[in-house]
């Protein structure tokens, strides 16, 4: 049926008419007719008034359900979101490029799609083939996720306005999106903000949850996800050391759940693996019996977490000694060092001090003070701490060990992992109901702890084991009362 005259073809359903009309009688759409020439392909003069064109989504299937929260199928992810994605909410997942954001979201969306939800994954960064390759590598090719490589917000909104409302839409990444409504180039603050606004409007209108992926960029050229943080309902940050396998998902802001909750993952050759017992992970490579290591019984969100603190205190060759710290607040280290000097007679001004939190974790709790002090003193006197002990407690400027929250949970986790004693604040002892399952060494002042470690150092010194020849307990023991 070759056409030899001009005809008007509906851009929605393909129905052809020999004169223009406002509504397509075949599909009922308005303003979708465009003039095409005899070759049937080139639309001329009359342009659709619709803002966005529609594009095909891969393998459309699935149905919507009415639960207010959509579980991601990944316990660690649900823990951070506060139990799943809330209808109509918008989440920002930020992180360094290459940290594994796309991997995490590919895994989560596949699980949700398999559970029968309509899930859409819009990639603005990678071609469909690349996304498919990743899914193949993760063994998730069969998941009925609807995929598109698109960057126009108008197109995305008009496409997704059709059919059943998706339960979740992933936009990877917000920096690649652009909207007609503003003139500036994709990736600029104006574009990122306007695109995010349009998508947020869509989420609120339809009830679909949206995840915006944002790269944290160090140079100011490309707008980082910070510019949309105030607009979204939750901000999750995906962190990890490049060289380390561990990835930590942290809720920085959450209108529908707790913040400070973390999810722990391990990047493997087959994608991200959920780590349900992170304490084992952070202790797994423990340098058992090395001076300078102490195990901290911490709390991340609602979950107890044991992690190893490593300290190295060595005589300095510099005028100003070095203080380097990874995974902890440098100003808290300075404070602990100052308290050790002022109240415990531990002289550190001639020493370089290095402190490291094992496994690439970042600790924010003041409760780590006591463990840090123990590790520092242990390294200074070259005396190993008991390998079956955990430490926690906040140190005040006066050298008093102050109580911290959730003592029972910390002790329980330590007992579960086979630790036998805990060094904790005296005032926290009252919180421990009944049998703690550990022998408790409750201390009131940092001086007590320093004296105990120094005693270990000197005892070992007397036994004249070769490794302890260099121990320097005498230097600071003169400061002990
Ligand atoms: P990706 O999810 O693309 O990071 P982002 O979206 O945050 O930029 O992940 C990139 C890195 O993860 C890449 O260096 C390869 C690594 N990776 C694995 O180690 N195993 C895997 O199964 C996958 C898919 C990626
Ligand atoms: Mg990516």
Tab-separated table of C-alpha atoms and ligand atoms in Angstrom:
chain	number	residue	atom	x	y	z
A	1	UNK	CA	0.000	0.000	0.000
A	2	UNK	CA	2.313	2.675	-1.215
A	3	UNK	CA	1.221	6.214	-0.360
A	4	UNK	CA	1.533	8.745	-3.116
A	5	UNK	CA	0.097	11.847	-1.425
A	6	UNK	CA	0.690	13.704	1.818
A	7	UNK	CA	-0.917	12.052	4.777
A	8	UNK	CA	-1.297	12.706	8.476
A	9	UNK	CA	0.013	9.992	10.697
A	10	UNK	CA	-0.668	9.665	14.409
A	11	UNK	CA	2.688	9.714	16.178
A	12	UNK	CA	1.150	7.729	18.961
A	13	UNK	CA	-0.436	4.716	17.254
A	14	UNK	CA	0.507	5.067	13.590
A	15	UNK	CA	-3.030	5.505	12.236
A	16	UNK	CA	-3.055	7.521	8.967
A	17	UNK	CA	-5.594	10.173	7.876
A	18	UNK	CA	-5.809	12.203	4.694
A	19	UNK	CA	-6.584	15.446	6.529
A	20	UNK	CA	-5.438	16.913	9.819
A	21	UNK	CA	-7.615	16.598	12.896
A	22	UNK	CA	-7.077	17.371	16.551
A	23	UNK	CA	-7.843	13.952	17.978
A	24	UNK	CA	-6.751	10.588	16.705
A	25	UNK	CA	-9.871	8.456	16.388
A	26	UNK	CA	-7.877	5.300	16.634
A	27	UNK	CA	-6.115	5.816	19.973
A	28	UNK	CA	-7.987	8.821	21.333
A	29	UNK	CA	-4.860	10.954	21.762
A	30	UNK	CA	-4.934	14.680	21.107
A	31	UNK	CA	-2.467	16.616	18.965
A	32	UNK	CA	-0.528	13.596	17.866
A	33	UNK	CA	-1.063	13.874	14.102
A	34	UNK	CA	1.902	14.980	12.022
A	35	UNK	CA	2.143	15.490	8.303
A	36	UNK	CA	4.321	13.045	6.463
A	37	UNK	CA	5.377	13.037	2.832
A	38	UNK	CA	5.008	10.246	0.334
A	39	UNK	CA	8.011	8.381	1.652
A	40	UNK	CA	6.121	8.101	4.912
A	41	UNK	CA	8.987	9.053	7.132
A	42	UNK	CA	9.705	12.764	7.313
A	43	UNK	CA	7.243	14.799	9.352
A	44	UNK	CA	6.884	18.349	8.034
A	45	UNK	CA	5.439	21.684	9.173
A	46	UNK	CA	2.907	20.515	11.726
A	47	UNK	CA	4.635	19.631	14.943
A	48	UNK	CA	3.161	17.885	17.896
A	49	UNK	CA	2.264	20.250	20.708
A	50	UNK	CA	3.139	17.589	23.280
A	51	UNK	CA	6.269	18.491	25.102
A	52	UNK	CA	7.870	15.074	25.267
A	53	UNK	CA	7.956	12.204	22.839
A	54	UNK	CA	7.429	8.699	24.038
A	55	UNK	CA	10.018	5.972	23.879
A	56	UNK	CA	9.790	2.246	24.159
A	57	UNK	CA	10.559	0.503	27.421
A	58	UNK	CA	11.954	-2.952	27.443
A	59	UNK	CA	9.723	-5.911	28.288
A	60	UNK	CA	6.839	-4.228	30.006
A	61	UNK	CA	5.316	-6.343	32.735
A	62	UNK	CA	4.440	-6.357	36.397
A	63	UNK	CA	1.705	-4.889	38.498
A	64	UNK	CA	1.550	-2.333	41.248
A	65	UNK	CA	0.760	-3.047	44.849
A	66	UNK	CA	-0.535	-0.762	47.473
A	67	UNK	CA	1.879	-1.241	50.352
A	68	UNK	CA	3.071	2.174	51.553
A	69	UNK	CA	6.654	0.975	51.546
A	70	UNK	CA	8.344	-1.073	48.899
A	71	UNK	CA	10.949	-3.451	50.217
A	72	UNK	CA	14.064	-3.551	48.093
A	73	UNK	CA	14.670	-7.222	48.757
A	74	UNK	CA	18.046	-6.328	50.242
A	75	UNK	CA	18.041	-6.243	54.046
A	76	UNK	CA	20.986	-3.879	54.279
A	77	UNK	CA	19.391	-1.390	51.881
A	78	UNK	CA	16.022	-1.561	53.670
A	79	UNK	CA	17.748	-0.932	56.973
A	80	UNK	CA	19.153	2.335	55.674
A	81	UNK	CA	15.945	3.539	54.013
A	82	UNK	CA	14.000	2.745	57.168
A	83	UNK	CA	12.156	-0.308	55.864
A	84	UNK	CA	11.784	0.272	52.143
A	85	UNK	CA	10.962	2.980	49.630
A	86	UNK	CA	8.015	5.181	50.567
A	87	UNK	CA	5.426	5.944	47.866
A	88	UNK	CA	6.012	9.259	46.172
A	89	UNK	CA	9.319	9.805	47.910
A	90	UNK	CA	12.539	10.859	46.254
A	91	UNK	CA	15.896	9.534	47.394
A	92	UNK	CA	19.326	10.718	46.453
A	93	UNK	CA	22.119	8.158	46.395
A	94	UNK	CA	25.447	9.952	46.340
A	95	UNK	CA	28.969	8.637	46.135
A	96	UNK	CA	32.280	8.778	44.321
A	97	UNK	CA	32.303	7.610	40.706
A	98	UNK	CA	33.023	3.879	40.529
A	99	UNK	CA	32.047	3.142	44.112
A	100	UNK	CA	29.209	0.846	42.997
A	101	UNK	CA	26.031	2.921	42.899
A	102	UNK	CA	24.844	1.504	39.584
A	103	UNK	CA	25.717	-1.995	40.740
A	104	UNK	CA	23.739	-1.614	43.951
A	105	UNK	CA	20.711	-0.194	42.166
A	106	UNK	CA	20.829	-2.793	39.384
A	107	UNK	CA	20.739	-5.503	42.028
A	108	UNK	CA	17.958	-3.881	44.045
A	109	UNK	CA	15.765	-3.034	41.039
A	110	UNK	CA	16.119	-6.567	39.687
A	111	UNK	CA	14.970	-8.063	42.967
A	112	UNK	CA	11.983	-5.714	43.115
A	113	UNK	CA	11.047	-6.361	39.490
A	114	UNK	CA	11.224	-10.092	40.098
A	115	UNK	CA	8.817	-9.590	42.975
A	116	UNK	CA	6.301	-8.338	40.406
A	117	UNK	CA	6.602	-4.562	40.708
A	118	UNK	CA	6.899	-2.197	37.757
A	119	UNK	CA	10.429	-0.876	38.051
A	120	UNK	CA	12.036	1.475	35.568
A	121	UNK	CA	15.768	2.066	35.246
A	122	UNK	CA	16.758	5.131	33.248
A	123	UNK	CA	20.440	5.286	32.473
A	124	UNK	CA	21.747	8.619	31.309
A	125	UNK	CA	25.347	7.540	31.528
A	126	UNK	CA	25.532	4.149	29.985
A	127	UNK	CA	24.040	2.652	26.856
A	128	UNK	CA	21.454	-0.102	27.184
A	129	UNK	CA	24.106	-2.618	26.150
A	130	UNK	CA	26.374	-1.603	29.008
A	131	UNK	CA	23.589	-1.845	31.547
A	132	UNK	CA	22.672	-5.251	30.149
A	133	UNK	CA	26.274	-6.387	30.367
A	134	UNK	CA	26.359	-5.473	34.032
A	135	UNK	CA	23.077	-7.290	34.649
A	136	UNK	CA	24.491	-10.326	32.884
A	137	UNK	CA	27.586	-10.241	35.052
A	138	UNK	CA	25.371	-10.057	38.118
A	139	UNK	CA	23.230	-12.944	36.857
A	140	UNK	CA	20.145	-10.750	36.761
A	141	UNK	CA	19.411	-10.599	33.026
A	142	UNK	CA	16.079	-12.337	33.498
A	143	UNK	CA	14.674	-9.677	35.832
A	144	UNK	CA	11.797	-7.755	34.179
A	145	UNK	CA	13.251	-4.315	34.830
A	146	UNK	CA	12.182	-1.739	32.243
A	147	UNK	CA	15.224	-0.117	30.828
A	148	UNK	CA	15.916	3.023	28.837
A	149	UNK	CA	18.934	5.139	28.039
A	150	UNK	CA	17.429	8.636	28.076
A	151	UNK	CA	18.387	12.043	29.364
A	152	UNK	CA	15.460	14.336	28.582
A	153	UNK	CA	13.334	14.834	31.671
A	154	UNK	CA	10.285	15.786	29.588
A	155	UNK	CA	10.547	12.590	27.563
A	156	UNK	CA	10.965	10.532	30.679
A	157	UNK	CA	8.002	12.141	32.412
A	158	UNK	CA	5.685	11.758	29.430
A	159	UNK	CA	6.705	8.160	28.873
A	160	UNK	CA	6.294	7.202	32.478
A	161	UNK	CA	2.943	8.985	32.700
A	162	UNK	CA	1.545	6.263	30.507
A	163	UNK	CA	0.434	2.861	31.680
A	164	UNK	CA	0.605	1.705	35.250
A	165	UNK	CA	2.479	3.999	37.603
A	166	UNK	CA	5.937	2.533	38.211
A	167	UNK	CA	6.636	1.670	41.842
A	168	UNK	CA	10.218	2.800	41.528
A	169	UNK	CA	12.187	4.780	38.989
A	170	UNK	CA	15.979	4.953	39.087
A	171	UNK	CA	17.584	7.945	37.401
A	172	UNK	CA	21.277	7.183	36.886
A	173	UNK	CA	22.509	9.892	37.164
A	174	UNK	CA	20.809	13.226	37.870
A	175	UNK	CA	23.859	15.045	36.482
A	176	UNK	CA	23.161	13.722	32.990
A	177	UNK	CA	19.529	14.841	32.929
A	178	UNK	CA	18.388	17.992	31.197
A	179	UNK	CA	15.105	19.813	30.799
A	180	UNK	CA	13.807	22.148	28.094
A	181	UNK	CA	12.675	24.623	30.696
A	182	UNK	CA	16.153	25.998	31.328
A	183	UNK	CA	18.807	26.967	28.847
A	184	UNK	CA	22.027	25.888	30.502
A	185	UNK	CA	24.025	22.767	29.691
A	186	UNK	CA	23.398	19.368	31.330
A	187	UNK	CA	25.348	18.961	34.533
A	188	UNK	CA	25.152	22.589	35.558
A	189	UNK	CA	23.549	23.559	38.838
A	190	UNK	CA	20.525	25.077	37.113
A	191	UNK	CA	19.922	21.969	35.024
A	192	UNK	CA	20.443	19.542	37.879
A	193	UNK	CA	18.107	21.507	40.092
A	194	UNK	CA	15.398	22.000	37.454
A	195	UNK	CA	15.557	18.346	36.382
A	196	UNK	CA	15.336	17.178	39.971
A	197	UNK	CA	12.399	19.484	40.560
A	198	UNK	CA	10.503	18.101	37.566
A	199	UNK	CA	11.132	14.533	38.693
A	200	UNK	CA	10.141	15.297	42.273
A	201	UNK	CA	6.889	16.833	41.002
A	202	UNK	CA	6.263	13.660	39.039
A	203	UNK	CA	6.905	11.475	42.080
A	204	UNK	CA	4.561	13.477	44.293
A	205	UNK	CA	1.848	13.527	41.620
A	206	UNK	CA	1.894	9.847	40.762
A	207	UNK	CA	3.121	8.197	43.948
A	208	UNK	CA	6.072	6.550	42.218
A	209	UNK	CA	9.242	6.442	44.294
A	210	UNK	CA	12.301	7.864	42.574
A	211	UNK	CA	15.978	7.259	43.256
A	212	UNK	CA	18.317	9.906	41.914
A	213	UNK	CA	21.930	8.871	41.583
A	214	UNK	CA	24.445	11.656	42.091
A	215	UNK	CA	28.193	11.633	41.708
A	216	UNK	CA	30.096	13.455	44.353
A	217	UNK	CA	32.560	15.518	42.389
A	218	UNK	CA	35.531	17.322	43.720
A	219	UNK	CA	35.834	20.005	41.081
A	220	UNK	CA	33.233	22.742	40.972
A	221	UNK	CA	32.477	22.444	37.246
A	222	UNK	CA	29.862	19.752	37.460
A	223	UNK	CA	27.131	20.315	40.014
A	224	UNK	CA	27.379	17.802	42.766
A	225	UNK	CA	24.338	16.200	44.351
A	226	UNK	CA	24.543	18.685	47.206
A	227	UNK	CA	22.437	21.148	45.236
A	228	UNK	CA	19.413	18.851	45.438
A	229	UNK	CA	19.900	17.554	48.969
A	230	UNK	CA	17.383	19.965	50.449
A	231	UNK	CA	14.702	19.029	47.906
A	232	UNK	CA	14.698	15.261	48.353
A	233	UNK	CA	13.206	13.177	51.148
A	234	UNK	CA	16.292	11.157	51.888
A	235	UNK	CA	19.980	11.295	51.121
A	236	UNK	CA	21.990	8.097	51.185
A	237	UNK	CA	25.711	8.198	50.848
A	238	UNK	CA	27.618	5.220	49.456
A	239	UNK	CA	31.137	5.199	50.856
A	240	UNK	CA	34.230	3.080	50.849
A	241	UNK	CA	37.940	3.165	50.299
A	242	UNK	CA	38.837	2.458	46.700
A	243	UNK	CA	41.271	-0.257	47.673
A	244	UNK	CA	38.949	-1.862	50.193
A	245	UNK	CA	36.214	-4.309	49.355
A	246	UNK	CA	33.781	-2.904	51.893
A	247	UNK	CA	31.104	-0.427	50.946
A	248	UNK	CA	28.999	1.395	53.468
A	249	UNK	CA	25.622	2.888	52.710
A	250	UNK	CA	24.755	5.596	55.182
A	251	UNK	CA	21.572	7.635	55.616
A	252	UNK	CA	22.630	11.259	55.857
A	253	UNK	CA	19.083	12.599	55.810
A	254	UNK	CA	15.845	10.644	55.984
A	255	UNK	CA	12.339	12.045	56.351
A	256	UNK	CA	10.903	8.549	56.727
A	257	UNK	CA	13.421	6.730	58.840
A	258	UNK	CA	16.426	6.929	61.120
A	259	UNK	CA	19.659	8.552	60.095
A	260	UNK	CA	23.067	7.181	61.082
A	261	UNK	CA	21.898	3.721	60.168
A	262	UNK	CA	24.397	1.937	57.969
A	263	UNK	CA	24.216	-0.892	55.498
A	264	UNK	CA	27.383	-2.869	54.885
A	265	UNK	CA	28.231	-4.465	51.572
A	266	UNK	CA	31.214	-6.210	50.100
A	267	UNK	CA	32.111	-5.681	46.441
A	268	UNK	CA	32.834	-9.039	44.850
A	269	UNK	CA	33.356	-10.174	41.284
A	270	UNK	CA	29.653	-10.958	41.212
A	271	UNK	CA	28.386	-7.670	42.522
A	272	UNK	CA	27.653	-6.426	46.001
A	273	UNK	CA	27.194	-8.956	48.763
A	274	UNK	CA	25.253	-7.969	51.847
A	275	UNK	CA	27.246	-8.269	55.035
A	276	UNK	CA	24.759	-9.115	57.744
A	277	UNK	CA	27.289	-9.399	60.530
A	278	UNK	CA	29.668	-6.511	59.939
A	279	UNK	CA	31.555	-7.013	63.202
A	280	UNK	CA	32.998	-10.242	61.864
A	281	UNK	CA	34.052	-8.410	58.747
A	282	UNK	CA	35.833	-5.569	60.506
A	283	UNK	CA	37.572	-7.944	62.866
A	284	UNK	CA	38.357	-10.662	60.366
A	285	UNK	CA	41.866	-9.535	59.594
A	286	UNK	CA	42.679	-8.711	63.153
A	287	UNK	CA	46.327	-8.353	63.955
A	288	UNK	CA	45.962	-10.538	66.973
A	289	UNK	CA	48.370	-9.674	69.701
A	290	UNK	CA	50.058	-6.734	68.023
A	291	UNK	CA	50.759	-3.772	70.302
A	292	UNK	CA	48.710	-0.786	69.223
A	293	UNK	CA	45.464	-2.526	68.367
A	294	UNK	CA	42.291	-2.261	70.414
A	295	UNK	CA	38.788	-3.463	69.647
A	296	UNK	CA	36.106	-0.816	69.958
A	297	UNK	CA	32.540	-1.870	70.750
A	298	UNK	CA	30.616	0.740	68.814
A	299	UNK	CA	27.055	1.414	67.708
A	300	UNK	CA	26.160	2.420	64.175
A	301	UNK	CA	22.545	3.499	64.065
A	302	UNK	CA	20.720	0.824	65.981
A	303	UNK	CA	23.294	-1.843	65.381
A	304	UNK	CA	26.295	-2.729	67.495
A	305	UNK	CA	29.493	-2.960	65.542
A	306	UNK	CA	32.891	-4.107	66.716
A	307	UNK	CA	35.834	-2.600	64.926
A	308	UNK	CA	39.532	-2.596	65.387
A	309	UNK	CA	41.451	0.618	66.023
A	310	UNK	CA	45.131	0.565	65.142
A	311	UNK	CA	47.620	3.045	66.495
A	312	UNK	CA	51.275	3.593	65.813
A	313	UNK	CA	53.301	5.852	68.073
A	314	UNK	CA	56.894	6.308	66.981
A	315	UNK	CA	59.650	8.803	67.847
A	316	UNK	CA	59.564	11.663	65.393
A	317	UNK	CA	62.366	13.033	63.292
A	318	UNK	CA	60.451	16.198	62.521
A	319	UNK	CA	60.239	19.467	64.362
A	320	UNK	CA	56.485	19.225	64.522
A	321	UNK	CA	55.396	15.622	65.046
A	322	UNK	CA	52.904	14.154	62.617
A	323	UNK	CA	49.332	13.303	63.598
A	324	UNK	CA	47.551	11.291	60.932
A	325	UNK	CA	44.165	9.679	61.351
A	326	UNK	CA	42.026	7.622	58.989
A	327	UNK	CA	38.379	6.905	59.792
A	328	UNK	CA	38.105	9.073	62.880
A	329	UNK	CA	37.797	12.730	63.751
A	330	UNK	CA	41.287	14.322	63.891
A	331	UNK	CA	40.186	16.815	66.512
A	332	UNK	CA	39.049	14.009	68.821
A	333	UNK	CA	42.465	12.418	68.405
A	334	UNK	CA	44.089	15.710	69.398
A	335	UNK	CA	41.832	15.862	72.414
A	336	UNK	CA	42.646	12.328	73.546
A	337	UNK	CA	46.370	13.053	73.101
A	338	UNK	CA	46.035	16.246	75.133
A	339	UNK	CA	44.227	14.442	77.958
A	340	UNK	CA	46.872	11.699	77.955
A	341	UNK	CA	49.587	14.342	78.275
A	342	UNK	CA	47.872	16.560	80.795
A	343	UNK	CA	46.322	14.042	83.157
A	344	UNK	CA	48.139	10.769	82.651
A	345	UNK	CA	51.696	12.009	82.194
A	346	UNK	CA	52.006	10.312	78.815
A	347	UNK	CA	54.513	12.370	76.827
A	348	UNK	CA	53.688	12.276	73.140
A	349	UNK	CA	55.084	15.576	71.925
A	350	UNK	CA	58.203	13.836	70.623
A	351	UNK	CA	56.266	11.156	68.785
A	352	UNK	CA	54.501	10.811	65.480
A	353	UNK	CA	51.004	9.422	66.006
A	354	UNK	CA	49.025	7.446	63.445
A	355	UNK	CA	45.527	6.125	64.064
A	356	UNK	CA	43.563	3.958	61.682
A	357	UNK	CA	40.100	2.407	61.784
A	358	UNK	CA	40.369	-1.007	60.155
A	359	UNK	CA	38.276	-1.969	57.170
A	360	UNK	CA	37.703	1.525	55.798
A	361	UNK	CA	34.954	2.316	58.296
A	362	UNK	CA	34.356	5.847	59.572
A	363	UNK	CA	33.534	6.234	63.241
A	364	UNK	CA	31.721	9.298	64.531
A	365	UNK	CA	31.049	8.231	68.099
A	366	UNK	CA	32.828	9.848	71.062
A	367	UNK	CA	32.557	6.395	72.659
A	368	UNK	CA	35.636	5.426	70.651
A	369	UNK	CA	37.817	7.681	72.841
A	370	UNK	CA	38.686	4.946	75.302
A	371	UNK	CA	39.585	2.408	72.614
A	372	UNK	CA	41.720	4.996	70.832
A	373	UNK	CA	43.528	5.872	74.058
A	374	UNK	CA	44.109	2.187	74.786
A	375	UNK	CA	45.533	1.593	71.304
A	376	UNK	CA	47.787	4.666	71.557
A	377	UNK	CA	49.213	3.780	74.955
A	378	UNK	CA	49.601	0.156	73.940
A	379	UNK	CA	51.671	1.205	70.942
A	380	UNK	CA	53.738	3.668	72.951
A	381	UNK	CA	54.741	1.130	75.600
A	382	UNK	CA	54.855	-1.685	73.059
A	383	UNK	CA	52.535	-3.829	75.139
A	384	UNK	CA	49.796	-5.823	73.511
A	385	UNK	CA	46.293	-5.453	74.885
A	386	UNK	CA	44.346	-8.559	75.892
A	387	UNK	CA	43.032	-10.053	72.650
A	388	UNK	CA	39.707	-10.926	74.233
A	389	UNK	CA	38.838	-7.415	75.428
A	390	UNK	CA	36.666	-4.670	73.974
A	391	UNK	CA	36.806	-0.985	74.913
A	392	UNK	CA	34.274	1.816	74.891
A	393	UNK	CA	33.710	5.066	76.760
A	394	UNK	CA	33.919	8.781	76.208
A	395	UNK	CA	36.840	10.672	77.725
A	396	UNK	CA	36.173	14.097	79.172
A	397	UNK	CA	38.771	16.851	79.179
A	398	UNK	CA	39.373	16.198	82.849
A	399	UNK	CA	40.360	12.607	82.123
A	400	UNK	CA	37.156	11.111	83.513
A	401	UNK	CA	35.678	8.209	81.563
A	402	UNK	CA	32.084	9.133	80.848
A	403	UNK	CA	29.180	6.767	80.161
A	404	UNK	CA	27.869	6.228	76.652
A	405	UNK	CA	24.539	5.034	75.294
A	406	UNK	CA	23.514	1.439	74.680
A	407	UNK	CA	25.983	-0.348	76.919
A	408	UNK	CA	23.989	-3.630	76.990
A	409	UNK	CA	23.861	-3.841	73.184
A	410	UNK	CA	27.622	-3.320	72.955
A	411	UNK	CA	28.324	-5.995	75.527
A	412	UNK	CA	25.938	-8.432	73.905
A	413	UNK	CA	27.632	-8.087	70.536
A	414	UNK	CA	31.058	-8.537	72.119
A	415	UNK	CA	29.928	-11.674	73.962
A	416	UNK	CA	28.383	-13.014	70.766
A	417	UNK	CA	31.702	-12.704	68.989
A	418	UNK	CA	33.593	-14.511	71.700
A	419	UNK	CA	35.126	-11.631	73.632
A	420	UNK	CA	35.531	-12.240	77.322
A	421	UNK	CA	36.068	-8.872	78.895
A	422	UNK	CA	35.057	-5.307	78.434
A	423	UNK	CA	36.708	-2.132	79.627
A	424	UNK	CA	33.920	0.364	80.124
A	425	UNK	CA	32.946	3.460	82.128
A	426	UNK	CA	32.341	2.866	85.831
A	427	UNK	CA	29.060	4.720	85.659
A	428	UNK	CA	27.747	2.412	82.945
A	429	UNK	CA	27.956	-0.631	85.187
A	430	UNK	CA	24.504	0.085	86.603
A	431	UNK	CA	23.014	-0.324	83.117
A	432	UNK	CA	24.226	-3.874	82.819
A	433	UNK	CA	21.382	-5.985	84.068
A	434	UNK	CA	22.240	-9.430	85.451
A	435	UNK	CA	24.857	-11.498	83.706
A	436	UNK	CA	26.621	-9.580	80.959
A	437	UNK	CA	28.374	-12.688	79.689
A	438	UNK	CA	31.715	-10.867	79.982
A	439	UNK	CA	33.976	-9.926	82.833
A	440	UNK	CA	33.691	-6.181	83.272
A	441	UNK	CA	36.554	-3.859	84.034
A	442	UNK	CA	34.742	-0.660	84.962
A	443	UNK	CA	37.050	2.339	85.171
A	444	UNK	CA	36.424	5.852	86.306
A	445	UNK	CA	39.456	7.650	85.006
A	446	UNK	CA	41.775	7.363	82.050
A	447	UNK	CA	44.736	7.242	84.446
A	448	UNK	CA	43.558	3.802	85.630
A	449	UNK	CA	43.590	2.445	82.091
A	450	UNK	CA	47.022	3.895	81.354
A	451	UNK	CA	48.408	2.366	84.551
A	452	UNK	CA	46.991	-1.047	83.663
A	453	UNK	CA	48.479	-1.020	80.171
A	454	UNK	CA	51.805	0.279	81.482
A	455	UNK	CA	51.861	-2.571	83.996
A	456	UNK	CA	51.420	-5.040	81.151
A	457	UNK	CA	54.249	-3.336	79.300
A	458	UNK	CA	56.653	-3.494	82.203
A	459	UNK	CA	55.702	-7.070	83.073
A	460	UNK	CA	56.487	-8.073	79.521
A	461	UNK	CA	59.661	-6.023	79.680
A	462	UNK	CA	60.834	-7.998	82.700
A	463	UNK	CA	60.198	-11.293	80.910
A	464	UNK	CA	62.789	-10.040	78.399
A	465	UNK	CA	61.155	-11.415	75.291
A	466	UNK	CA	63.214	-10.205	72.323
A	467	UNK	CA	60.346	-8.297	70.722
A	468	UNK	CA	60.002	-6.165	73.814
A	469	UNK	CA	63.550	-4.901	74.014
A	470	UNK	CA	62.411	-1.588	72.664
A	471	UNK	CA	59.543	-1.135	75.063
A	472	UNK	CA	59.507	2.259	76.654
A	473	UNK	CA	57.291	1.940	79.654
A	474	UNK	CA	59.719	3.686	81.965
A	475	UNK	CA	59.515	6.894	79.998
A	476	UNK	CA	55.996	7.654	80.943
A	477	UNK	CA	55.575	5.573	84.022
A	478	UNK	CA	57.280	8.304	85.922
A	479	UNK	CA	54.083	10.291	85.263
A	480	UNK	CA	51.931	7.650	86.932
A	481	UNK	CA	50.576	8.579	90.342
B	1	LIG	P1	29.530	1.018	39.315
B	1	LIG	O1	28.294	0.444	39.905
B	1	LIG	O2	29.534	1.209	37.845
B	1	LIG	O3	29.914	2.394	40.031
B	1	LIG	P2	29.190	3.813	40.003
B	1	LIG	O4	27.846	3.621	39.391
B	1	LIG	O5	29.117	4.223	41.449
B	1	LIG	O6	30.052	4.737	39.235
B	1	LIG	O7	30.708	0.065	39.792
B	1	LIG	C1	31.965	0.271	39.326
B	1	LIG	C2	32.999	-0.611	39.934
B	1	LIG	O8	32.544	-1.783	40.556
B	1	LIG	C3	33.919	-1.013	38.843
B	1	LIG	O9	35.188	-0.533	39.164
B	1	LIG	C4	33.865	-2.478	38.791
B	1	LIG	C5	33.306	-2.880	40.099
B	1	LIG	N1	32.461	-4.077	40.014
B	1	LIG	C6	32.863	-5.234	40.643
B	1	LIG	O10	33.912	-5.313	41.264
B	1	LIG	N2	32.047	-6.344	40.573
B	1	LIG	C7	30.883	-6.331	39.890
B	1	LIG	O11	30.181	-7.349	39.847
B	1	LIG	C8	30.487	-5.122	39.228
B	1	LIG	C9	29.216	-5.055	38.467
B	1	LIG	C10	31.300	-4.016	39.322
B	2	LIG	MG1	27.164	4.390	37.559
